Coordinates of C-alpha atoms and ligand atoms in Angstrom, one line a residue:
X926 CA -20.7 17.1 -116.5
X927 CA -22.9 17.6 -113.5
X928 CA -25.6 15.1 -113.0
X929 CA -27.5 17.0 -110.4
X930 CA -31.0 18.3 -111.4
X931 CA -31.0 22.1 -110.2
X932 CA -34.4 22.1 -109.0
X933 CA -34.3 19.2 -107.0
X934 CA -30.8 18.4 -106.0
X935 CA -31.0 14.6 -107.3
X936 CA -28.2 13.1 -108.3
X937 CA -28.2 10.7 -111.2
X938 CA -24.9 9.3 -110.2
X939 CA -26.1 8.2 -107.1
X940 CA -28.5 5.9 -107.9
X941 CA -26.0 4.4 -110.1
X942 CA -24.0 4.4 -107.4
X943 CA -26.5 2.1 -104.9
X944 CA -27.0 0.2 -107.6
X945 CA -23.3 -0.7 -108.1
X946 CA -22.7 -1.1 -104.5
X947 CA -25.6 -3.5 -104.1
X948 CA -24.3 -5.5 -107.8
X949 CA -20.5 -5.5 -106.6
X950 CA -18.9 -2.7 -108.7
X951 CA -16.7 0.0 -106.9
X952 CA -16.9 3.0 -106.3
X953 CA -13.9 4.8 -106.6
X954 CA -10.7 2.7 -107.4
X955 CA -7.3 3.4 -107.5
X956 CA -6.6 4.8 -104.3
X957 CA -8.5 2.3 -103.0
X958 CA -5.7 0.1 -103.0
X959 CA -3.5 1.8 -100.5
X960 CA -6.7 1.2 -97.9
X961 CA -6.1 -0.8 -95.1
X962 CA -7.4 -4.3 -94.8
X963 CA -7.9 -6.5 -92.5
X964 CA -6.4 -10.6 -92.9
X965 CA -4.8 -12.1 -90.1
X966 CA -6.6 -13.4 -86.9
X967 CA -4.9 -11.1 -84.7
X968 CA -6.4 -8.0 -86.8
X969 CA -9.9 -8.5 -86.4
X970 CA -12.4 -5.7 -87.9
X971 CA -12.7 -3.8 -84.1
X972 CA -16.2 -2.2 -84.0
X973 CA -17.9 -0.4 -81.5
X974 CA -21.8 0.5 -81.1
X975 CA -23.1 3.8 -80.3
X976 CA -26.7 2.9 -78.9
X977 CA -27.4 -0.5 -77.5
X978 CA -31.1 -1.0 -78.1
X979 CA -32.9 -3.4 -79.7
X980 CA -31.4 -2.2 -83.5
X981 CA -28.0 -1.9 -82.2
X982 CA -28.1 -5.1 -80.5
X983 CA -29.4 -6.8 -83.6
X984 CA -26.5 -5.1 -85.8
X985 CA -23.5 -5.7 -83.1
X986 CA -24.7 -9.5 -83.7
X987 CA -25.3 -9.0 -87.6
X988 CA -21.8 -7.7 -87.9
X989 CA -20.1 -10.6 -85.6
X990 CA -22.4 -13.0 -87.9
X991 CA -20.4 -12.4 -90.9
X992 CA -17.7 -14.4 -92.6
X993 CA -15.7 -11.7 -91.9
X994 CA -12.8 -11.3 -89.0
X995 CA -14.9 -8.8 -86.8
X996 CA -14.8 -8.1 -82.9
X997 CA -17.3 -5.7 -81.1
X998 CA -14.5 -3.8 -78.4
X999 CA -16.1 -1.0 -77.3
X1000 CA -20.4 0.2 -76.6
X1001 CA -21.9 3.4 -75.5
X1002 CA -25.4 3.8 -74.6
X1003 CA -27.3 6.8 -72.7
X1004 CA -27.9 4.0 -69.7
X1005 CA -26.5 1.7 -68.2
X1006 CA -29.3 -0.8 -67.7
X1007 CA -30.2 -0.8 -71.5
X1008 CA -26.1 -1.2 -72.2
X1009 CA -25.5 -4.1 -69.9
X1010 CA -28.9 -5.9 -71.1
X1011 CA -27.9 -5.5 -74.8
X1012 CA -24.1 -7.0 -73.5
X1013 CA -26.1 -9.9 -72.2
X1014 CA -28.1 -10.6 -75.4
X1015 CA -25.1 -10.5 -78.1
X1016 CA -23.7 -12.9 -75.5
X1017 CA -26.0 -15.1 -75.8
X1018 CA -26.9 -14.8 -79.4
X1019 CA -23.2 -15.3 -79.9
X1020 CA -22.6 -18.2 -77.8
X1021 CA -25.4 -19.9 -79.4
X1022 CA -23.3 -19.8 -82.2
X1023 CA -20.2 -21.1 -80.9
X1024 CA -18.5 -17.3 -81.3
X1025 CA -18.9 -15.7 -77.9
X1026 CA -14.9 -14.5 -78.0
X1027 CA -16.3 -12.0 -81.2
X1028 CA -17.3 -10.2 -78.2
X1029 CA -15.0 -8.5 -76.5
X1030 CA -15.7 -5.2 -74.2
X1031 CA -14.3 -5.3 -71.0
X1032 CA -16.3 -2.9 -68.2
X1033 CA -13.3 -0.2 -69.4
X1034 CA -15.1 0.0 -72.4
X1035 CA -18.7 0.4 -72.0
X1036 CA -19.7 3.6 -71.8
X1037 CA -22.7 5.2 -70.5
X1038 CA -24.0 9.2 -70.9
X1039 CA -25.2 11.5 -73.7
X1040 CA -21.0 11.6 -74.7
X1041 CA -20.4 7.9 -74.6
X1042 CA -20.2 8.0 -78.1
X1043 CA -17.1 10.5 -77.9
X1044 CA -15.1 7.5 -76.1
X1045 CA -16.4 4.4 -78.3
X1046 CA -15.5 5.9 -81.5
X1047 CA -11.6 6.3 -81.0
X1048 CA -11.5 2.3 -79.8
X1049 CA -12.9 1.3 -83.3
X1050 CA -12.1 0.7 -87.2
X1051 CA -16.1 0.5 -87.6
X1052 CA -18.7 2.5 -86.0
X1053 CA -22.6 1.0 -85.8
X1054 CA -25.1 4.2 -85.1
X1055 CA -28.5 3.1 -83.8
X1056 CA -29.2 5.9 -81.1
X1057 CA -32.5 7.5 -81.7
X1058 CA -32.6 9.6 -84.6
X1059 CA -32.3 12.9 -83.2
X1060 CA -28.6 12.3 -82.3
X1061 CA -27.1 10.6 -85.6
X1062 CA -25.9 14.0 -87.1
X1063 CA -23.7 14.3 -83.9
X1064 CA -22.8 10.9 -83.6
X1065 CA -21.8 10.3 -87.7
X1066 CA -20.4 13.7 -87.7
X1067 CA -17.9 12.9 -85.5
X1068 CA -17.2 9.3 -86.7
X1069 CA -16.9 10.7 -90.1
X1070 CA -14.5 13.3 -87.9
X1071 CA -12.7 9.8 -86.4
X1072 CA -12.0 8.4 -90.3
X1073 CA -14.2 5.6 -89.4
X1074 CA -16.3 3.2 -91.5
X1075 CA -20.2 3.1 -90.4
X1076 CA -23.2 1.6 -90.3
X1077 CA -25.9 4.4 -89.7
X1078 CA -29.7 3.3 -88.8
X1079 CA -32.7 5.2 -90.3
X1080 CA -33.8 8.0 -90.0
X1081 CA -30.3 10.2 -89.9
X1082 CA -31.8 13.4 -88.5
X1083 CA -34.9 14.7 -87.1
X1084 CA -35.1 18.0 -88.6
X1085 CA -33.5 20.3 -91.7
X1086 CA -31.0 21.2 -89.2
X1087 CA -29.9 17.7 -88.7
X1088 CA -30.3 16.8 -92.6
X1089 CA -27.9 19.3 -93.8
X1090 CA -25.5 18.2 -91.2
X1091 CA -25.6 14.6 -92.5
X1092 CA -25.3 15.9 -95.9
X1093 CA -22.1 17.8 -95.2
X1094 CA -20.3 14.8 -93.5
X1095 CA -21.4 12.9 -96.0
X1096 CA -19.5 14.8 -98.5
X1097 CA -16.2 14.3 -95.9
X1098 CA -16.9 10.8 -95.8
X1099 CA -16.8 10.3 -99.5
X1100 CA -13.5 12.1 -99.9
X1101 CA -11.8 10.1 -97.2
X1102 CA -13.6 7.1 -98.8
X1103 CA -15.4 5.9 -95.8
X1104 CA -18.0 3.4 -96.2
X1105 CA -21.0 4.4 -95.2
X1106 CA -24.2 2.0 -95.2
X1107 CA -27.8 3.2 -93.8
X1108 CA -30.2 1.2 -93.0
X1109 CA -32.9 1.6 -95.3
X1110 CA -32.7 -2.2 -95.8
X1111 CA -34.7 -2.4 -98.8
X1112 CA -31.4 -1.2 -100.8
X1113 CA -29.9 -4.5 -99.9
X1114 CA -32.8 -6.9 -100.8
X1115 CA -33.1 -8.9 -103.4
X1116 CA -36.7 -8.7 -104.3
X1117 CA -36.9 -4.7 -104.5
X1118 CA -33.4 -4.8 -105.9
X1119 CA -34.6 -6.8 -109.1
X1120 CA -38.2 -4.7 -108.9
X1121 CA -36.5 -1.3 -109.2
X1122 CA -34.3 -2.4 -111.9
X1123 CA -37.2 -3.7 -113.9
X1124 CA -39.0 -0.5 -113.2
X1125 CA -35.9 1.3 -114.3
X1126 CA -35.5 -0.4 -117.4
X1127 CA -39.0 1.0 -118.3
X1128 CA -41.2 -2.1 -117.2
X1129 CA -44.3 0.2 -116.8
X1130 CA -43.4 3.3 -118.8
X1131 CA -42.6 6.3 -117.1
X1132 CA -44.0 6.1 -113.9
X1133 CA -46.9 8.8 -113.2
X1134 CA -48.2 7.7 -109.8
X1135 CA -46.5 6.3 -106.6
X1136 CA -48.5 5.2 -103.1
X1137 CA -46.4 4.4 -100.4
X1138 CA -48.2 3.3 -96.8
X1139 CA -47.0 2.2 -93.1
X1140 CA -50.0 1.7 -91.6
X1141 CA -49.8 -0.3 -88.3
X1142 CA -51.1 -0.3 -84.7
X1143 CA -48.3 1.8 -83.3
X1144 CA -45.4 0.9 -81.0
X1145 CA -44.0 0.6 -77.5
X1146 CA -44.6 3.5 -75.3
X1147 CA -42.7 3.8 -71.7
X1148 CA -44.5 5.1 -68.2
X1149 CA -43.0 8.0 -66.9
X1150 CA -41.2 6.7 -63.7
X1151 CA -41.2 8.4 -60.4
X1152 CA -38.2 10.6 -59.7
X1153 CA -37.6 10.9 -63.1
X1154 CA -36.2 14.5 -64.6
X1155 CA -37.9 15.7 -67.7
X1156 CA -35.0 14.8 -69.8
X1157 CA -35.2 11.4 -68.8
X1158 CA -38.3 11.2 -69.6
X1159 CA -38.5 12.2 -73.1
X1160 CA -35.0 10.0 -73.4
X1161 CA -36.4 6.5 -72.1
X1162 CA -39.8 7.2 -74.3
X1163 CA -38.3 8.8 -77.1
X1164 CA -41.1 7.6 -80.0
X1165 CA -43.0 10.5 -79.2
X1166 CA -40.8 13.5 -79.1
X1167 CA -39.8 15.1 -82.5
X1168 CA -36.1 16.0 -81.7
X1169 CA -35.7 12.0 -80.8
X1170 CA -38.0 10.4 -83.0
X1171 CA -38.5 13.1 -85.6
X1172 CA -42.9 11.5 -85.4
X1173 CA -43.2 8.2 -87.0
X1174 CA -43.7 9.1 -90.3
X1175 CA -40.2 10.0 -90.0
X1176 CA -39.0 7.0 -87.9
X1177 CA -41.0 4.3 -90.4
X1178 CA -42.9 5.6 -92.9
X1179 CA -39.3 6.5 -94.5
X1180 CA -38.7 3.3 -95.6
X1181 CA -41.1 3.3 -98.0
X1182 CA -41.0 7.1 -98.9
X1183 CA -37.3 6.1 -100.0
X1184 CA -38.3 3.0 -101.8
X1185 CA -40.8 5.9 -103.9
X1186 CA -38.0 8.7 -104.4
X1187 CA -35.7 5.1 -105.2
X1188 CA -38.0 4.6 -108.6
X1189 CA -38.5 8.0 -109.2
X1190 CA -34.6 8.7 -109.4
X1191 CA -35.9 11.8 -107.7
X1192 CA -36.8 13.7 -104.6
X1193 CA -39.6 15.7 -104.4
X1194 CA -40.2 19.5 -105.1
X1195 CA -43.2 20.1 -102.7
X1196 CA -45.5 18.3 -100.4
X1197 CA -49.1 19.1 -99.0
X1198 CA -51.1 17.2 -96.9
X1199 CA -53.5 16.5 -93.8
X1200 CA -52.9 14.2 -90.5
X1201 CA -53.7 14.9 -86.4
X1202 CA -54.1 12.6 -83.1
X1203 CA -57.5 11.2 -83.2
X1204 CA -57.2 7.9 -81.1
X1205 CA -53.6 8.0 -79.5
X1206 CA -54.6 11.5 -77.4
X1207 CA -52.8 10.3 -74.0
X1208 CA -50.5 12.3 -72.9
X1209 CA -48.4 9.6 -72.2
X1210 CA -47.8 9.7 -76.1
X1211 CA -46.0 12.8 -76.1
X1212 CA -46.0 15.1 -79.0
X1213 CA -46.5 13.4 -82.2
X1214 CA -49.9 12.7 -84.5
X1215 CA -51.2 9.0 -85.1
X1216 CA -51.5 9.3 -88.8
X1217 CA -50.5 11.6 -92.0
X1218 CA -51.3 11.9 -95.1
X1219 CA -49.2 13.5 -97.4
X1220 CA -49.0 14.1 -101.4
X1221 CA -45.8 14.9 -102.7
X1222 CA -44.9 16.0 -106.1
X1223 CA -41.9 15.4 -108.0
X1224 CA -40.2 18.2 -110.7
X1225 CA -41.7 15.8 -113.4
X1226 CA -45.5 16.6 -112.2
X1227 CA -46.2 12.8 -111.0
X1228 CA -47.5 12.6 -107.6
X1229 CA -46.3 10.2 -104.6
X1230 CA -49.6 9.4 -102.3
X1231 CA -48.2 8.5 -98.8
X1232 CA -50.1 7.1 -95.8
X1233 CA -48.8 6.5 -92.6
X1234 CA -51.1 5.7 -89.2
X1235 CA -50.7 4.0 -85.8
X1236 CA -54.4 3.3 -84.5
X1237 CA -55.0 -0.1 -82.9
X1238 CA -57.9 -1.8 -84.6
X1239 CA -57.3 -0.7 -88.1
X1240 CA -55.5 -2.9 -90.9
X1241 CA -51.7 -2.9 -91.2
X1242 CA -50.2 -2.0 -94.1
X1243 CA -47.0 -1.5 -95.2
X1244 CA -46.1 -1.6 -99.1
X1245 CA -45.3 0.8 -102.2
X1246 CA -46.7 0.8 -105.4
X1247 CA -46.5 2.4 -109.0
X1248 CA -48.3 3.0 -111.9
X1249 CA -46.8 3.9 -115.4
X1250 CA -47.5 4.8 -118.9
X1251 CA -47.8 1.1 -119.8
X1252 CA -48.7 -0.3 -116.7
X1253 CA -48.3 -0.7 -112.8
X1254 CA -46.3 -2.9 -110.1
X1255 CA -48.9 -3.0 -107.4
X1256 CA -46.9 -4.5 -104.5
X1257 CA -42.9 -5.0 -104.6
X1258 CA -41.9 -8.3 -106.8
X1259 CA -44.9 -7.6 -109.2
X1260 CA -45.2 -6.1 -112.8
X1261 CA -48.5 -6.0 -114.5
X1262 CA -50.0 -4.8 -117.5
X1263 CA -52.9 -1.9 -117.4
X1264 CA -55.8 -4.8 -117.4
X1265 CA -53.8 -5.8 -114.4
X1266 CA -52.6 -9.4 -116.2
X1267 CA -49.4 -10.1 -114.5
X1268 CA -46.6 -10.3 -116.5
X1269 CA -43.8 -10.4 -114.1
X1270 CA -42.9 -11.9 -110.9
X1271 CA -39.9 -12.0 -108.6
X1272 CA -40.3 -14.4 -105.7
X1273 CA -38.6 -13.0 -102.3
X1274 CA -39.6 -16.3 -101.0
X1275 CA -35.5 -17.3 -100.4
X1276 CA -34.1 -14.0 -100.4
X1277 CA -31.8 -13.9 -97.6
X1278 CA -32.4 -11.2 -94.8
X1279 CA -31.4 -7.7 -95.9
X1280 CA -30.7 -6.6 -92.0
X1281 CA -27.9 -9.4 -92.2
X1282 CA -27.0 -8.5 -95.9
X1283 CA -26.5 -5.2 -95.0
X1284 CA -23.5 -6.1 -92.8
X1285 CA -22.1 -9.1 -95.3
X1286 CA -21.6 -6.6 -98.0
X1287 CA -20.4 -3.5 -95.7
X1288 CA -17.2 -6.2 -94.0
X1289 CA -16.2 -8.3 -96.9
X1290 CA -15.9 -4.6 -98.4
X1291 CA -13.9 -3.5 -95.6
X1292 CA -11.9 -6.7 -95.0
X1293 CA -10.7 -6.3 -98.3
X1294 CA -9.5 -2.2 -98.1
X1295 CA -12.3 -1.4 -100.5
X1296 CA -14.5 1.9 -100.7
X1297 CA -18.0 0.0 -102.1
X1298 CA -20.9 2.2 -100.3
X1299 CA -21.9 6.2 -100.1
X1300 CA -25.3 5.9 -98.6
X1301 CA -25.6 9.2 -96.4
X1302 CA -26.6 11.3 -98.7
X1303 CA -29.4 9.4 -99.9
X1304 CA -30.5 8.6 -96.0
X1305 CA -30.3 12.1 -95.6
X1306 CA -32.5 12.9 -98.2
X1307 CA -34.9 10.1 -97.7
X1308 CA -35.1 11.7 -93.8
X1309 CA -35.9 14.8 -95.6
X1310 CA -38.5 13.3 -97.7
X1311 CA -40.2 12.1 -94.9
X1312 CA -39.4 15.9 -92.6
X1313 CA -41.0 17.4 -95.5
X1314 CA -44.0 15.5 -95.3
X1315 CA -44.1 16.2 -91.4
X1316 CA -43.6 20.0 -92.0
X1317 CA -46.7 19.6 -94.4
X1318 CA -48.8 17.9 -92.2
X1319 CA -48.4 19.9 -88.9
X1320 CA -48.7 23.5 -90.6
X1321 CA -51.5 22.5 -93.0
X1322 CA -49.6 24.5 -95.8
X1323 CA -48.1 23.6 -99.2
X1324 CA -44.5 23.1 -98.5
X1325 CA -41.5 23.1 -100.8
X1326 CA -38.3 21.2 -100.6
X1327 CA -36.0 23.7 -100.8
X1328 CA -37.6 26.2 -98.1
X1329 CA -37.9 23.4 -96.1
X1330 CA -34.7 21.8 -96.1
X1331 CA -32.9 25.4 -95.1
X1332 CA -35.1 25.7 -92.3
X1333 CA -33.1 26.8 -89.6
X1334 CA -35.7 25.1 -86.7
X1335 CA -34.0 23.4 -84.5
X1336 CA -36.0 20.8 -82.1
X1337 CA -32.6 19.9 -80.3
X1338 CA -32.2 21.0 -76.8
X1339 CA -29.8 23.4 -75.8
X1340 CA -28.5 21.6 -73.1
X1341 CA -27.6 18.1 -72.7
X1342 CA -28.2 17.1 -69.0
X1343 CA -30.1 14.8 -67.3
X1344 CA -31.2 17.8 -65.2
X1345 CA -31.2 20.5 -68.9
X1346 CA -34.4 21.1 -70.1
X1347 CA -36.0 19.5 -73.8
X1348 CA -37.1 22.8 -76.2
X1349 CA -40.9 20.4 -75.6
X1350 CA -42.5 20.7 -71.9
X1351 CA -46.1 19.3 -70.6
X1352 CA -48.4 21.4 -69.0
X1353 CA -49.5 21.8 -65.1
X1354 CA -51.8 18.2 -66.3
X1355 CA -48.7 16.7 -68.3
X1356 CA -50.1 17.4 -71.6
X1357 CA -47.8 18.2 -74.7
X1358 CA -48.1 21.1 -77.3
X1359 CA -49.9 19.5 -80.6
X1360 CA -49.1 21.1 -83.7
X1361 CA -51.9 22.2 -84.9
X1362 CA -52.9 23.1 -88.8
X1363 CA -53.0 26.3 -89.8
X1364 CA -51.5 28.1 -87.1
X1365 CA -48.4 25.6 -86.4
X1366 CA -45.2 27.4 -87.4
X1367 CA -42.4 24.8 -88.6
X1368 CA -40.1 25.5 -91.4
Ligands
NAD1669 N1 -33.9 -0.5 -90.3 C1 -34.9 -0.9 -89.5 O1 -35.7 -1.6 -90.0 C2 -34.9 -0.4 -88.1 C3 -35.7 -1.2 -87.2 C4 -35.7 -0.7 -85.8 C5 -35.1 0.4 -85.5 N2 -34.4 1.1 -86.4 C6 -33.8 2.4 -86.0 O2 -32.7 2.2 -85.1 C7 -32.6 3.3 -84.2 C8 -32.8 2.7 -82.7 O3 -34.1 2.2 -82.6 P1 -34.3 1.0 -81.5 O4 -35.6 0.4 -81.9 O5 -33.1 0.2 -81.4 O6 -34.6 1.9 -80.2 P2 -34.2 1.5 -78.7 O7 -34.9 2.4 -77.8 O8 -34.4 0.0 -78.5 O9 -32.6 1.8 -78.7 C9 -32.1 3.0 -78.7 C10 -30.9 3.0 -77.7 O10 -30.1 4.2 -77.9 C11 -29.8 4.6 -76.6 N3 -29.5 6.1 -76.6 C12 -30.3 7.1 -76.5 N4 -29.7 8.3 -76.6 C13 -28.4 7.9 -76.8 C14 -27.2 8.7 -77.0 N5 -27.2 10.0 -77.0 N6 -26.0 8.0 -77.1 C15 -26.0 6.7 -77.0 N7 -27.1 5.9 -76.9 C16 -28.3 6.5 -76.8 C17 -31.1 4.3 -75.7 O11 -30.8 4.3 -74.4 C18 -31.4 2.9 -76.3 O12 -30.7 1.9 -75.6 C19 -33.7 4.2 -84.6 O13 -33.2 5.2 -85.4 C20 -34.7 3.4 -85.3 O14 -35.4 4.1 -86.3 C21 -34.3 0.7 -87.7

């Protein structure tokens, strides 16, 4: 029998499924046993990583920092500088612990260009993704292509185009059983593990309201360079273009927009909502606003209240939290009653760190031949949660899931060239199109 709620495309078995991957159980078993795995010391794990930033430097070393046989052989990164400078820091991360031969790309393997990925992916067993968004429906299309196990970073696409692209790999990677872990960390920790259970066992009733925040100063933001073409530009300061970064209630505010539709069991039906550049105008800042804020509704009726901003000077804050029929769980770990007595508490205080649990879980599972983790879909969707919400706030207009995820907008360029032009261009000042409510057309 079909689990899969017509009107909003959720998945029961899904859930089930993230919860079983996170508590041990398998997926799918029999043929399982004929997968390969890996034992002796001369058949390390081999992996390669497809964007060698600052999250794909932290995941190459994550995955060498498992108990787990595992050798990085092959990187691919747009530039050079940013691949030889990540090189340098597994190096040193890994030499600190004693492990520096887990690293293992000669210069014949590092490879630089918007189609390094093409070359890193037939040297690997295990793929790690952490390009900018805007190229992960590429990139995992084609590892999924390859038969190789991934690690995918958040978010998975930039627009609806992207998201149904990730949806139908995802669907090839769960027939050729292909472990697939995103990172939406929050999945693999053990505070909001044990929360969402309680929450799913009823702990609060039927939960009625949802508010969800990222609220922060903002991030890095890079200086356009002499000489530079316009490709390169939007490439090296990627935040703030919409087929990179998709805005950054995309690029963060989905962690905790998934971490809502998580305790729904849903994904919502519609969104509306209100947002704009009011303090981060620069043009240096590209295209996208500096805070949203979005209401979503869910089949059910129940609302999800999400906030996200970047303005210096204003508190951060970055948290979810419910109310039920029979009461609420203001911040993750905490169940109260409606007077607001608490009446259960899960200390995260000791958990150990989801970005490194993420990789423990994803090689023991493939050490061993076993098919443990389907997460694309749900990435997918949780990018399209958070699309949705962007599509709401830059046309001002009541949007619905299902128009929105068959949009056929595509922000990707045409061309991919150093000297190709991006779909986005300044002005004779250097000034970028805003969207703008009520007139903006993009669904
Ligand atoms: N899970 C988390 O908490 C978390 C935290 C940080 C970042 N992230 C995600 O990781 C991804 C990378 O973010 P980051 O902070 O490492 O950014 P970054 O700018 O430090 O790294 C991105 C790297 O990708 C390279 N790149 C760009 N286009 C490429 C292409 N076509 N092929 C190969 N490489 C390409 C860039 O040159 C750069 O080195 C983003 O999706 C981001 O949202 C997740």
């Amino acid at each position: 029998m079909s689990t899969k709620n017509k009107k909003t495309g959720f998945d029961r078995r899904r859930f089930v499924r993230t919860s079983a991957a996170v508590t041990g159980g398998l997926l799918l078993v029999p043929e399982l046993l004929s997968a390969k795995a890996f034992n002796s010391v001369d058949d390390a794990i081999k992996v390669g990583v497809i964007g060698c930033g600052g999250r794909g430097t932290g995941a190459a070393v994550q995955a060498l920092s498992t108990t787990q046989n595992v050798k990085i052989v092959a990187m691919g990164d747009a530039f050079a500088d940013r691949l030889e400078n990540s090189y340098k820091q597994i190096e040193k991360a890994m030499a600190a612990k004693q492990k520096v031969d887990r690293l293992d790309v000669p210069k014949e393997h590092r490879f630089v260009g918007f189609d390094a990925y093409k070359k890193v992916i037939p040297l690997c067993d295990v793929v790690i993704l952490a390009s900018p968004p805007g190229f992960r429906p590429d990139h995992f299309t084609a590892a999924v292509a390859a038969g190789k196990q991934i690690f995918m970073e958040k978010p998975v696409a930039t627009d609806a185009v992207g998201v149904r692209k990730v949806l139908e790999a995802a669907e090839i990677a769960k027939q050729k059983k292909l472990n697939v872990v995103v990172g939406l960390q929050r999945h693999y920790e053990n505070v909001y593990q044990q929360w969402v259970e309680k929450l799913h066992e009823g702990a609060i009733g039927d939960i009625t309201m949802s508010s969800v925040y990222w609220n922060n100063e903002g991030v890095w933001v890079k200086k356009r360079e002499e000489k530079q073409t316009e490709m390169e530009y939007q490439m090296r300061n990627w935040y703030y273009f919409n087929w990179l970064c998709g805005d950054h209630i995309v690029e963060q505010h989905i962690h905790n927009l998934d971490v809502g539709n998580w305790v729904k069991k849903a994904y919502p039906v519609r969104a509306s909502g209100m947002g704009g550049r009011q303090v981060r105008t620069g043009k240096e800042y590209g295209e996208i606003f500096d805070h949203h804020f979005v209401e979503y509704e869910y089949a059910d009726g129940s609302m999800m209240y999400s906030q996200c901003r970047h303005q210096p000077g204003t508190p951060s804050k970055v948290t979810e939290a419910f109310v039920g029929t029979k009461g609420k769980a203001p911040k993750p770990g905490i169940i109260q009653d409606h007077s607001g007595k608490t009446i259960m508490r899960i200390s995260g205080k000791d958990d150990p760190d989801p970005y490194q649990v993420e990789h423990d879980v994803l090689f023991a599972a493939i050490a061993k031949g076993e098919y443990k983790f389907a997460d694309a879909e749900n990435g997918a969707k949780a990018t399209m949660t958070a699309i949705l919400g962007r599509m709401a706030t830059y046309s001002g207009q009541v949007v619905e899931w299902d128009k929105a995820l068959n949009s056929n907008i595509s922000l990707f360029p045409e061309k991919l060239a150093w000297d190709a032009l991006p779909k986005v261009l300044p002005d004779k000042d250097g000034f970028y199109p805003i969207a703008m409510p009520g007139k903006s057309v993009v669904i």
